CSV table of N, CA and C in Angstrom, one decimal:
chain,number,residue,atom,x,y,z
A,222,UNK,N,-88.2,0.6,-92.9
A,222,UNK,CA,-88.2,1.4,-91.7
A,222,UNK,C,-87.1,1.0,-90.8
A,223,UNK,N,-86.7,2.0,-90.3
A,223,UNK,CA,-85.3,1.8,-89.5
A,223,UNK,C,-85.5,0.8,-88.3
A,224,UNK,N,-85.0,-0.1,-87.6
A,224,UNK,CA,-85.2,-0.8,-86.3
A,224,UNK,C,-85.3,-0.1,-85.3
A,225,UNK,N,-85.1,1.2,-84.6
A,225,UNK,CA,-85.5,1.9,-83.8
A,225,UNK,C,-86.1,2.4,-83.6
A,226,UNK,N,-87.3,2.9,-84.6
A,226,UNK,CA,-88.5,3.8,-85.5
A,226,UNK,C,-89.7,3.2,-85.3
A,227,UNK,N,-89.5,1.4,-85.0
A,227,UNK,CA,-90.5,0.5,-84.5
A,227,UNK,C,-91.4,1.1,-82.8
A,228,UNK,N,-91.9,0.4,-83.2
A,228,UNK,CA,-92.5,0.8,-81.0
A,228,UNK,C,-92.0,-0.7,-80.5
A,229,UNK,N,-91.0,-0.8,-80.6
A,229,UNK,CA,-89.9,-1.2,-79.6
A,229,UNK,C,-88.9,-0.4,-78.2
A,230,UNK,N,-89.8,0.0,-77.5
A,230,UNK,CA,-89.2,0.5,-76.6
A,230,UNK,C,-88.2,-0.1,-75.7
A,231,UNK,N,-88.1,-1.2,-75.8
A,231,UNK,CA,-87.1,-2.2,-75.0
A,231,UNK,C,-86.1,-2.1,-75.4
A,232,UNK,N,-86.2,-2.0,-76.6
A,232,UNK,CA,-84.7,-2.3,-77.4
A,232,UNK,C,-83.7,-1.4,-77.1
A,233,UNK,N,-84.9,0.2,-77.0
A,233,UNK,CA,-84.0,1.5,-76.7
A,233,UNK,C,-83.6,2.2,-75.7
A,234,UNK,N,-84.4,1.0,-74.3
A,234,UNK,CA,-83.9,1.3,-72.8
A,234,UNK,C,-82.9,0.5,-73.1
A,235,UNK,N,-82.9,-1.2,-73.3
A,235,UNK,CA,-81.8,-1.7,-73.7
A,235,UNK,C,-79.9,-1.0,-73.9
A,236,UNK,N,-80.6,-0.4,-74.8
A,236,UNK,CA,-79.4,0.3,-75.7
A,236,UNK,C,-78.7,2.1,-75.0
A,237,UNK,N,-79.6,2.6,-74.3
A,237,UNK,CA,-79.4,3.5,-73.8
A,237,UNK,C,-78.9,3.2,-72.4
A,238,UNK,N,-79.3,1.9,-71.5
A,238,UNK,CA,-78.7,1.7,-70.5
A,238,UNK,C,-77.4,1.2,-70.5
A,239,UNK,N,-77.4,0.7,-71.6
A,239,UNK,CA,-75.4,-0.1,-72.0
A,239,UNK,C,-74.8,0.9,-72.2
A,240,UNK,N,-75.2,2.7,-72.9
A,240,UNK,CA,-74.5,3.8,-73.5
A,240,UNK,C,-73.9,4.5,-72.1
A,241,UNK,N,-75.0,4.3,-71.1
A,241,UNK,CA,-74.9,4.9,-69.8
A,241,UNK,C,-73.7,4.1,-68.7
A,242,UNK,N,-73.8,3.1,-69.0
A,242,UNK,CA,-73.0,2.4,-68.0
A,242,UNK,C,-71.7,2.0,-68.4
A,243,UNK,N,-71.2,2.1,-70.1
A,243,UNK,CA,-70.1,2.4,-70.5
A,243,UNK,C,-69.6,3.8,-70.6
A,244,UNK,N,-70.6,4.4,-70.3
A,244,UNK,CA,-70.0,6.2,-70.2
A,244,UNK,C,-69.5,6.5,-68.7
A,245,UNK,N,-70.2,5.8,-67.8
A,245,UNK,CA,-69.8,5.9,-66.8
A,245,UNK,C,-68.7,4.7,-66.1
A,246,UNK,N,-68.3,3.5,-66.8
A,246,UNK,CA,-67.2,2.9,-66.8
A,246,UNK,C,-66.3,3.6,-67.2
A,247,UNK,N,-65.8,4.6,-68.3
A,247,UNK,CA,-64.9,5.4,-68.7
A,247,UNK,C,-64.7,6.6,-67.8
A,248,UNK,N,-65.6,6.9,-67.4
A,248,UNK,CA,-65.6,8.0,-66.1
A,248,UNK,C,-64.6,7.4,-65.1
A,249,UNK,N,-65.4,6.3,-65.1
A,249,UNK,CA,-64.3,6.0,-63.5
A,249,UNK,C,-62.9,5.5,-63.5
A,250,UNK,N,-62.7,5.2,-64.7
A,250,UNK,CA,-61.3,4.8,-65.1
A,250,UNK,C,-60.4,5.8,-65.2
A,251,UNK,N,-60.9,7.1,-65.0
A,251,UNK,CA,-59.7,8.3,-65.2
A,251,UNK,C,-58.8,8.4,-64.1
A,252,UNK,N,-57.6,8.5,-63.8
A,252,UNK,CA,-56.9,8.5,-62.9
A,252,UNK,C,-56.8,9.9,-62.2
A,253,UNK,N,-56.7,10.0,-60.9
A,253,UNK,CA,-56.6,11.2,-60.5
A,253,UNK,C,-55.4,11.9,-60.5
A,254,UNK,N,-54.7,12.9,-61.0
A,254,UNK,CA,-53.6,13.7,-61.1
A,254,UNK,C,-52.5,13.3,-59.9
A,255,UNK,N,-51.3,12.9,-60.2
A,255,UNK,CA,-51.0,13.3,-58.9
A,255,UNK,C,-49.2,13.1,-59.8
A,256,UNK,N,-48.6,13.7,-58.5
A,256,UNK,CA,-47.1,14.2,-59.8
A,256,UNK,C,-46.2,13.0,-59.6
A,257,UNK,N,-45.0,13.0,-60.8
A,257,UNK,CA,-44.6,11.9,-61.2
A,257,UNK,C,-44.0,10.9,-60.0
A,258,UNK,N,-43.0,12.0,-59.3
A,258,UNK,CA,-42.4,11.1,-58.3
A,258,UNK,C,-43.1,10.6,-57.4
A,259,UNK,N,-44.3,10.7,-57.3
A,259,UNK,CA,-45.4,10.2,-56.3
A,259,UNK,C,-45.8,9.1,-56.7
A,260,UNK,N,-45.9,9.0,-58.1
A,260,UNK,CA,-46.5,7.9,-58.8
A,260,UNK,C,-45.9,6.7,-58.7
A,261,UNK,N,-44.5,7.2,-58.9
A,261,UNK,CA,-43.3,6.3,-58.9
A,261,UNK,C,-42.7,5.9,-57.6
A,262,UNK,N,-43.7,6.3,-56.3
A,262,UNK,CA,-43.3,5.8,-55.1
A,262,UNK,C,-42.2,6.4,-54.4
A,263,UNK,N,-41.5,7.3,-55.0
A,263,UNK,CA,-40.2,8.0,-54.7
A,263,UNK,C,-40.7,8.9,-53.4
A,264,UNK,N,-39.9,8.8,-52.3
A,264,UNK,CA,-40.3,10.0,-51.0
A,264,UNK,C,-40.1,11.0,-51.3
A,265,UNK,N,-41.3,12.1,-50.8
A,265,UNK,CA,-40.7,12.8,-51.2
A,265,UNK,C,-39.2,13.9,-49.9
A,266,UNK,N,-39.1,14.8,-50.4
A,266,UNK,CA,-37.5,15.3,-49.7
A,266,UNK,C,-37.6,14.9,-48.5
A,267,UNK,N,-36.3,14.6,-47.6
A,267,UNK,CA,-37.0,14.3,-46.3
A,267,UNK,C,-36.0,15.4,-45.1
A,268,UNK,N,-36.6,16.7,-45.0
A,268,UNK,CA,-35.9,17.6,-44.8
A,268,UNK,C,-36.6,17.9,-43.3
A,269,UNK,N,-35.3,17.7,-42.6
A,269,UNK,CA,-36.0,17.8,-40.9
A,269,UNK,C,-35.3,19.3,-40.6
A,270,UNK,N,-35.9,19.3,-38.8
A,270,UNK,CA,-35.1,20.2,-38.4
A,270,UNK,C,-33.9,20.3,-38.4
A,271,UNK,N,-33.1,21.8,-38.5
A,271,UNK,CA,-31.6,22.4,-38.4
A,271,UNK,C,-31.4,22.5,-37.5
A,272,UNK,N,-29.9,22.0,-37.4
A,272,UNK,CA,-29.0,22.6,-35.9
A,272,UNK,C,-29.4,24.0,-36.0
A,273,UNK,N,-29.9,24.8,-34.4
A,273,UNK,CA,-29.8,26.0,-34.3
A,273,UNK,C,-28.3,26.5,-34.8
A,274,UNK,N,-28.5,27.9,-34.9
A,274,UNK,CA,-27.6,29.0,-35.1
A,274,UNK,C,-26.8,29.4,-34.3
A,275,UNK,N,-27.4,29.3,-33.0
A,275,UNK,CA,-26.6,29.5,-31.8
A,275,UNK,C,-26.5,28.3,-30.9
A,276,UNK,N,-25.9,28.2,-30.7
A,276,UNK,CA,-25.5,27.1,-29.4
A,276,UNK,C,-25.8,28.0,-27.6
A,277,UNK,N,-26.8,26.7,-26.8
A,277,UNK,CA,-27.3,27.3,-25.6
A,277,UNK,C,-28.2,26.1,-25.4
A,278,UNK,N,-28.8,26.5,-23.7
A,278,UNK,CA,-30.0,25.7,-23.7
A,278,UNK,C,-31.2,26.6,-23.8
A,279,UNK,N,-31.2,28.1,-24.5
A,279,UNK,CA,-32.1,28.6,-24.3
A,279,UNK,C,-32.8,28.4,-25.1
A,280,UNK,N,-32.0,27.7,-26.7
A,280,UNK,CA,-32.3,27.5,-27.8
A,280,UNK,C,-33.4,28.9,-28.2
A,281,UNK,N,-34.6,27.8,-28.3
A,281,UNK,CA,-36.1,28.5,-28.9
A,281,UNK,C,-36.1,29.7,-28.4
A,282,UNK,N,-36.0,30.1,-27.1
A,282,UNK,CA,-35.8,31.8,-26.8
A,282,UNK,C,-35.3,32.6,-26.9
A,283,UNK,N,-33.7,32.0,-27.1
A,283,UNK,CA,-32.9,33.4,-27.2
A,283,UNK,C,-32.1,33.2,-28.7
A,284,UNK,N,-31.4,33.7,-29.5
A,284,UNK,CA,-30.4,33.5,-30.8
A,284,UNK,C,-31.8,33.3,-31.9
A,285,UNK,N,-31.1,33.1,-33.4
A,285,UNK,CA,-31.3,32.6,-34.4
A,285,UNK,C,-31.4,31.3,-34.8
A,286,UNK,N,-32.6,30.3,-35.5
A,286,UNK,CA,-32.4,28.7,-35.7
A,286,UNK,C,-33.4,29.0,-37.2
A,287,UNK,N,-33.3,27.9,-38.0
A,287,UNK,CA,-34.1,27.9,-39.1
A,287,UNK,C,-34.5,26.1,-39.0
A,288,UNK,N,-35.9,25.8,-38.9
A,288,UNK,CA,-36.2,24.7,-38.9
A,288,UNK,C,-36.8,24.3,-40.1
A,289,UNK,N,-36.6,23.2,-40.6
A,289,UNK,CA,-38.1,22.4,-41.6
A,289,UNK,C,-38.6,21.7,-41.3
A,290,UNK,N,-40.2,22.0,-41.3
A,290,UNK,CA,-40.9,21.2,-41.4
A,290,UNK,C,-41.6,19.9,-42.2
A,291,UNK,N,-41.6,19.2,-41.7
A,291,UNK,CA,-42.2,17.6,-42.1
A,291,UNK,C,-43.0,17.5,-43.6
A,292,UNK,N,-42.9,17.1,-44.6
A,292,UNK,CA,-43.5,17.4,-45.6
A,292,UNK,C,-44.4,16.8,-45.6
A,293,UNK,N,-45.7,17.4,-46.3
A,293,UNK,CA,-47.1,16.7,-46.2
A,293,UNK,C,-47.2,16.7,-47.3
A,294,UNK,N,-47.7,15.3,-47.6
A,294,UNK,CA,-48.8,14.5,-49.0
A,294,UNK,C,-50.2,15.2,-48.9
A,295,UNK,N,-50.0,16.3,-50.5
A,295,UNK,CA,-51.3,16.9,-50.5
A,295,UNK,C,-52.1,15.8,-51.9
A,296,UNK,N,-53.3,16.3,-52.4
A,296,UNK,CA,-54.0,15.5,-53.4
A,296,UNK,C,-52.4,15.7,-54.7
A,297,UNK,N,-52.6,17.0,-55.0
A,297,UNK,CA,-51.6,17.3,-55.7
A,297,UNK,C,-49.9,17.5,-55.8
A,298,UNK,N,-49.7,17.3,-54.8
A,298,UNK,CA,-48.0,17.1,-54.1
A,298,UNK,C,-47.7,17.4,-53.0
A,299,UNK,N,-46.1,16.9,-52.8
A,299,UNK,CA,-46.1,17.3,-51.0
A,299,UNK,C,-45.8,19.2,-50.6
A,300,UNK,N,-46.1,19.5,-50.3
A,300,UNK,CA,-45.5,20.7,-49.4
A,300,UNK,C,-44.9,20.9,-47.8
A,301,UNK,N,-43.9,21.3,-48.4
A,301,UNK,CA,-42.8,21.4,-46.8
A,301,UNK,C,-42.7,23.2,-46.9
A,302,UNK,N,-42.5,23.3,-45.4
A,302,UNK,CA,-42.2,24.6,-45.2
A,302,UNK,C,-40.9,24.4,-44.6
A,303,UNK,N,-39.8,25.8,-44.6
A,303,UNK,CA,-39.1,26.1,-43.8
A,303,UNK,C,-39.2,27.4,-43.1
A,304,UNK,N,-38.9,27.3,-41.4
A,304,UNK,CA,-39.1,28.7,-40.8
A,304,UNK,C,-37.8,29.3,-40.0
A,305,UNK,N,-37.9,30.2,-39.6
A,305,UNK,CA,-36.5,31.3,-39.1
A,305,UNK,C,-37.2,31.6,-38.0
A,306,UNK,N,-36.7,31.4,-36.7
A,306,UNK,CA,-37.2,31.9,-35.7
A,306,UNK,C,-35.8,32.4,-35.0
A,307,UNK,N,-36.1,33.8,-34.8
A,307,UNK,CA,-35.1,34.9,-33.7
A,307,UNK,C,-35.4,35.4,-32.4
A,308,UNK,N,-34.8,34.9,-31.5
A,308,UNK,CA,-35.6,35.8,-30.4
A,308,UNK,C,-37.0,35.1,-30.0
A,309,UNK,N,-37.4,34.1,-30.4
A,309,UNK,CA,-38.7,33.3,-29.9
A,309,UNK,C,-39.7,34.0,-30.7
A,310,UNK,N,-39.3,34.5,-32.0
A,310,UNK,CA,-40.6,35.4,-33.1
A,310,UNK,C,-39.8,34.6,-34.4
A,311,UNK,N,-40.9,34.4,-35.0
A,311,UNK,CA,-41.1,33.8,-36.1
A,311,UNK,C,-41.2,34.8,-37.6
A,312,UNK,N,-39.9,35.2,-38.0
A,312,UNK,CA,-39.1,35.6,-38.6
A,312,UNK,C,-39.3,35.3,-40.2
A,313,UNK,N,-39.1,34.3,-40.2
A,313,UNK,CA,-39.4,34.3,-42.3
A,313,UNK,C,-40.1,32.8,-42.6
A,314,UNK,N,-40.8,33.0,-43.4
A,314,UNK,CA,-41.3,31.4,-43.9
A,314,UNK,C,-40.9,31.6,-44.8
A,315,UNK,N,-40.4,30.4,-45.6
A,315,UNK,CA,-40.2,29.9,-46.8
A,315,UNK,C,-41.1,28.3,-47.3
A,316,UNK,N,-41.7,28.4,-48.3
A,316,UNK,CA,-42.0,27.0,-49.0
A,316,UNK,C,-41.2,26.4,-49.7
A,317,UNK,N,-40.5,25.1,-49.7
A,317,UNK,CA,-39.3,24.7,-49.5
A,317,UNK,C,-40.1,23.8,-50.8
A,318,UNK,N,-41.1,23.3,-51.1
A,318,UNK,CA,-41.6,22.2,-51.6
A,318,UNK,C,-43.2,22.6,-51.7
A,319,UNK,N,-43.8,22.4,-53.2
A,319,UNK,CA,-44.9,23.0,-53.3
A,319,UNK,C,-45.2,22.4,-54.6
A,320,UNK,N,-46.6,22.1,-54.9
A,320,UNK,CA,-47.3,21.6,-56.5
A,320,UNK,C,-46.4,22.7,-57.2
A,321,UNK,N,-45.5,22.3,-58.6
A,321,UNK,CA,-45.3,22.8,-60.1
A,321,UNK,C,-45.7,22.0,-61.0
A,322,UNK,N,-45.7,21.0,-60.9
A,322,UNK,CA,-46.3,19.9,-61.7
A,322,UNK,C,-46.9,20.4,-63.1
A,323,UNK,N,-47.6,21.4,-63.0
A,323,UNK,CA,-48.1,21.9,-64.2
A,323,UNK,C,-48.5,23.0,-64.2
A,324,UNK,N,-49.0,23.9,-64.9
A,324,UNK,CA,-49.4,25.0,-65.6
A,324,UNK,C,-50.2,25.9,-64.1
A,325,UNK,N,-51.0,24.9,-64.3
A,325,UNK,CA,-52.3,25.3,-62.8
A,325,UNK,C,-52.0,25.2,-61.7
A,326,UNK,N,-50.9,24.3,-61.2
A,326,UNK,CA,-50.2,24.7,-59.8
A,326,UNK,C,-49.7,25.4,-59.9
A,327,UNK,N,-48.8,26.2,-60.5
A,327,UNK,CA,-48.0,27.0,-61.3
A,327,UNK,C,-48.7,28.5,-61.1
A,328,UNK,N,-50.0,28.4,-61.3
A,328,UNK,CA,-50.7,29.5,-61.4
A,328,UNK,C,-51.6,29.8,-59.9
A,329,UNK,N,-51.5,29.2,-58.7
A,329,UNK,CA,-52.5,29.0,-58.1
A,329,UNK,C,-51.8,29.3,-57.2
A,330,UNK,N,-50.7,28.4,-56.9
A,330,UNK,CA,-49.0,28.5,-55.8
A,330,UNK,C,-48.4,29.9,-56.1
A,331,UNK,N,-48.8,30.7,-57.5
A,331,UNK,CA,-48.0,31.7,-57.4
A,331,UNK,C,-48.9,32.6,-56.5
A,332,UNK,N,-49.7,32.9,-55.9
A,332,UNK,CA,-51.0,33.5,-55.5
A,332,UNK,C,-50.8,33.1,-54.1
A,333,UNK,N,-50.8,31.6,-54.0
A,333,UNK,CA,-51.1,31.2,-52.5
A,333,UNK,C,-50.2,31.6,-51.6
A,334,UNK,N,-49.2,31.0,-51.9
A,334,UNK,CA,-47.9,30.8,-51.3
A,334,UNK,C,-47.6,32.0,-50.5
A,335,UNK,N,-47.2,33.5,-51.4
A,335,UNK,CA,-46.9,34.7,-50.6
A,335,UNK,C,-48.3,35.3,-50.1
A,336,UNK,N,-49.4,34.8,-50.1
A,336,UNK,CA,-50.7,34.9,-49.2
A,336,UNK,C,-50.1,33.9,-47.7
A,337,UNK,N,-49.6,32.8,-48.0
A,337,UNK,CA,-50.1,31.8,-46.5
A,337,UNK,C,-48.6,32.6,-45.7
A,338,UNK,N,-47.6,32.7,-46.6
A,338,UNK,CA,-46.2,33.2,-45.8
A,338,UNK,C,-46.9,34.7,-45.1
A,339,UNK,N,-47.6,36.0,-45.9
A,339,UNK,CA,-47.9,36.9,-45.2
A,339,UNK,C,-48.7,36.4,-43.5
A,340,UNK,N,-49.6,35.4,-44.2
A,340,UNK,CA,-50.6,35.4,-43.3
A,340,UNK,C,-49.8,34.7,-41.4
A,341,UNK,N,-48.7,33.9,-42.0
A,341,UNK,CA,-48.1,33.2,-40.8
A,341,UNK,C,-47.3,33.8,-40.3
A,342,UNK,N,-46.6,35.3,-40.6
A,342,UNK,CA,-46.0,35.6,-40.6
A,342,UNK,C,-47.0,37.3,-39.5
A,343,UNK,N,-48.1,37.3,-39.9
A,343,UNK,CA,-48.7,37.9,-39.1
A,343,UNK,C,-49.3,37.2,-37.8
A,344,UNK,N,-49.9,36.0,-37.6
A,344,UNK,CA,-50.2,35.3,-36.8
A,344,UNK,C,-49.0,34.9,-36.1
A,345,UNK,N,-48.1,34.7,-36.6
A,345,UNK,CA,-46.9,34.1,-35.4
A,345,UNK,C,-47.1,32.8,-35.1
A,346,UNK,N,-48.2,31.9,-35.8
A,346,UNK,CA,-48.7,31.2,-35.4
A,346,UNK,C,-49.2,30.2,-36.6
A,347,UNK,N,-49.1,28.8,-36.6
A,347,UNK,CA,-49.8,27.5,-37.9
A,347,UNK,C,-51.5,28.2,-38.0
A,348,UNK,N,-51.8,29.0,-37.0
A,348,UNK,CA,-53.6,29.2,-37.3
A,348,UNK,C,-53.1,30.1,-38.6
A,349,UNK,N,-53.8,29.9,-39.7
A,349,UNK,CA,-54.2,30.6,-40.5
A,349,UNK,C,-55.2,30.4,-41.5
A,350,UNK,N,-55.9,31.6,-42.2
A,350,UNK,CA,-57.0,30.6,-42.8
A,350,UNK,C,-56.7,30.2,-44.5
A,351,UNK,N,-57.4,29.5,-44.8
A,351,UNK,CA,-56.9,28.6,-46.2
A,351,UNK,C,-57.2,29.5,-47.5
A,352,UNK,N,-56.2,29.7,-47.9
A,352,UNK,CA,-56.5,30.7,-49.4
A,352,UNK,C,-57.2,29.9,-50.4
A,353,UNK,N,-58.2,30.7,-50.9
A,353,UNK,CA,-59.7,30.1,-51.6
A,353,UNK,C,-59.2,30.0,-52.7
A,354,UNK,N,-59.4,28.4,-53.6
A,354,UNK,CA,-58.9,28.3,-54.7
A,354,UNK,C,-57.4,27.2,-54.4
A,355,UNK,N,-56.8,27.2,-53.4
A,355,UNK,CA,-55.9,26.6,-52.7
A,355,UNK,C,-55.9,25.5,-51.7
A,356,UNK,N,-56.9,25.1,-51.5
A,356,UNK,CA,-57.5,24.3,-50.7
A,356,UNK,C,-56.4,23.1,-50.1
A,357,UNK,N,-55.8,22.4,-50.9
A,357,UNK,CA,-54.8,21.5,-50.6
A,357,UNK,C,-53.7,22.1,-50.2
A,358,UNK,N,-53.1,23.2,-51.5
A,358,UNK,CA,-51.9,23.8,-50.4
A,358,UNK,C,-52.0,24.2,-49.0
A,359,UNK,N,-52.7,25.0,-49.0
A,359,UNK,CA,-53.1,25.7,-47.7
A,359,UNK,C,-52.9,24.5,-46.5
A,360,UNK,N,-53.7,23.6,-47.0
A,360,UNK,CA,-53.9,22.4,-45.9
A,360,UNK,C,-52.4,21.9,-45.3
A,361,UNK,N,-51.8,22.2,-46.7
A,361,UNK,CA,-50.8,21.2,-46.2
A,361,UNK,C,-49.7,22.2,-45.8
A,362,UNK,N,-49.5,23.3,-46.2
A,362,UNK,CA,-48.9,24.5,-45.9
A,362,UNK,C,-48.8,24.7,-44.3
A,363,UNK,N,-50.2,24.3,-43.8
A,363,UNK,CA,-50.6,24.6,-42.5
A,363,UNK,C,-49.9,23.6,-41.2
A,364,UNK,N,-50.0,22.2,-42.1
A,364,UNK,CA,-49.3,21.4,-41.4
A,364,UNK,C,-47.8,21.1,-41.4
A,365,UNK,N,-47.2,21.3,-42.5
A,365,UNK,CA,-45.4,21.6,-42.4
A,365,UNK,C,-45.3,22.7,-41.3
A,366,UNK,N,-45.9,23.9,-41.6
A,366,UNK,CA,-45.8,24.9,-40.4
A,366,UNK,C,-45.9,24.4,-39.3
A,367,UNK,N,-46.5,24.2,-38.5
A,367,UNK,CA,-47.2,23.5,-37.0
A,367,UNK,C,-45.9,22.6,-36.9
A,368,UNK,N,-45.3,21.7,-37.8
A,368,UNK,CA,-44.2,20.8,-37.6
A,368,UNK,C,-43.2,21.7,-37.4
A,369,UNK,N,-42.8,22.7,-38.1
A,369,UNK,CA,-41.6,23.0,-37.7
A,369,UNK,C,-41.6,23.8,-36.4
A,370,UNK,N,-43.0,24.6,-36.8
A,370,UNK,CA,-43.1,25.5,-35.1
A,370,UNK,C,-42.7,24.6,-33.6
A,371,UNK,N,-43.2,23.2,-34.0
A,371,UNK,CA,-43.4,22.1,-33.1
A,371,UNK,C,-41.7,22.3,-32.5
A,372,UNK,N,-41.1,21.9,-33.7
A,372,UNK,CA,-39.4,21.4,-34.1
A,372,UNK,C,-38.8,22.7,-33.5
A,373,UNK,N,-39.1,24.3,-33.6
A,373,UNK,CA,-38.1,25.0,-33.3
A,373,UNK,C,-38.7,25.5,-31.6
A,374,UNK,N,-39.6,24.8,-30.8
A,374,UNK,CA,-40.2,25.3,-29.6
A,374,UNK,C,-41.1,26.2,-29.3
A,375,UNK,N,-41.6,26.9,-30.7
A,375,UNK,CA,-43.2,27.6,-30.4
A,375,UNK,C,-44.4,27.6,-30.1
């Protein structure tokens, strides 16, 4: 008769609780994603505000300026925005720096990205809301924005 087959029930909490607590030591050992240069401690770009376009002290109100904003550490990489402000309106966003890392950033950022640029670009304003599925860009999308808005006087 097999050893397990006995009415030894000890043996098989025993044995089921060591299966469990090595399944779940391997669980926790998985590392969370995060991209290479990050790993490797490398900063990421460190891209500030631009000299305005025009020269004045009206700066933020009157002429052309293109600012960047501060890049933010998301779970999955940093994101920096750059913005164009003319005339004290807020003119073009660009994401300067965004998760590619792989396949699924790739697939997610293609979707978000010209969602959060429409959306900021209607608001005039860092308020926007977070594209579903996008959670971290958005977040971090929201906060380079607000930095440069900060940076160009909006």
């Amino acid at each position: 008769m097999h050893p397990l087959k006995k009415n030894r029930p000890l043996r098989r909490i025993v044995l089921a609780s060591a299966a469990t607590v090595s399944g779940m030591v391997l669980l926790l050992s998985l590392k969370p994603h995060t991209s290479p240069a990050l790993a490797a401690g490398t900063p990421a770009p460190a891209g500030r505000a631009s000299s305005p376009a025009t020269a004045g002290s009206a700066g933020a109100a009157t002429g052309s300026r293109t600012v960047t904003g501060d890049p933010v550490d998301t779970r999955w990489g940093p994101v920096q925005v750059r913005v164009t402000v003319e005339n004290g309106k807020l003119t073009d966003v660009t994401a300067v720096t965004y998760p590619t890392e792989n396949p699924r950033d790739q697939e997610i950022n293609a979707y978000a990205i010209p969602e959060l640029r429409r959306e900021a670009l209607d608001a005039q304003s860092a308020d926007i809301d977070t594209v579903s599925g996008a959670t971290y860009t958005s977040d971090g999308y929201r906060q380079s924005l607000q930095s440069a808005l900060d940076s160009a006087g909006l």
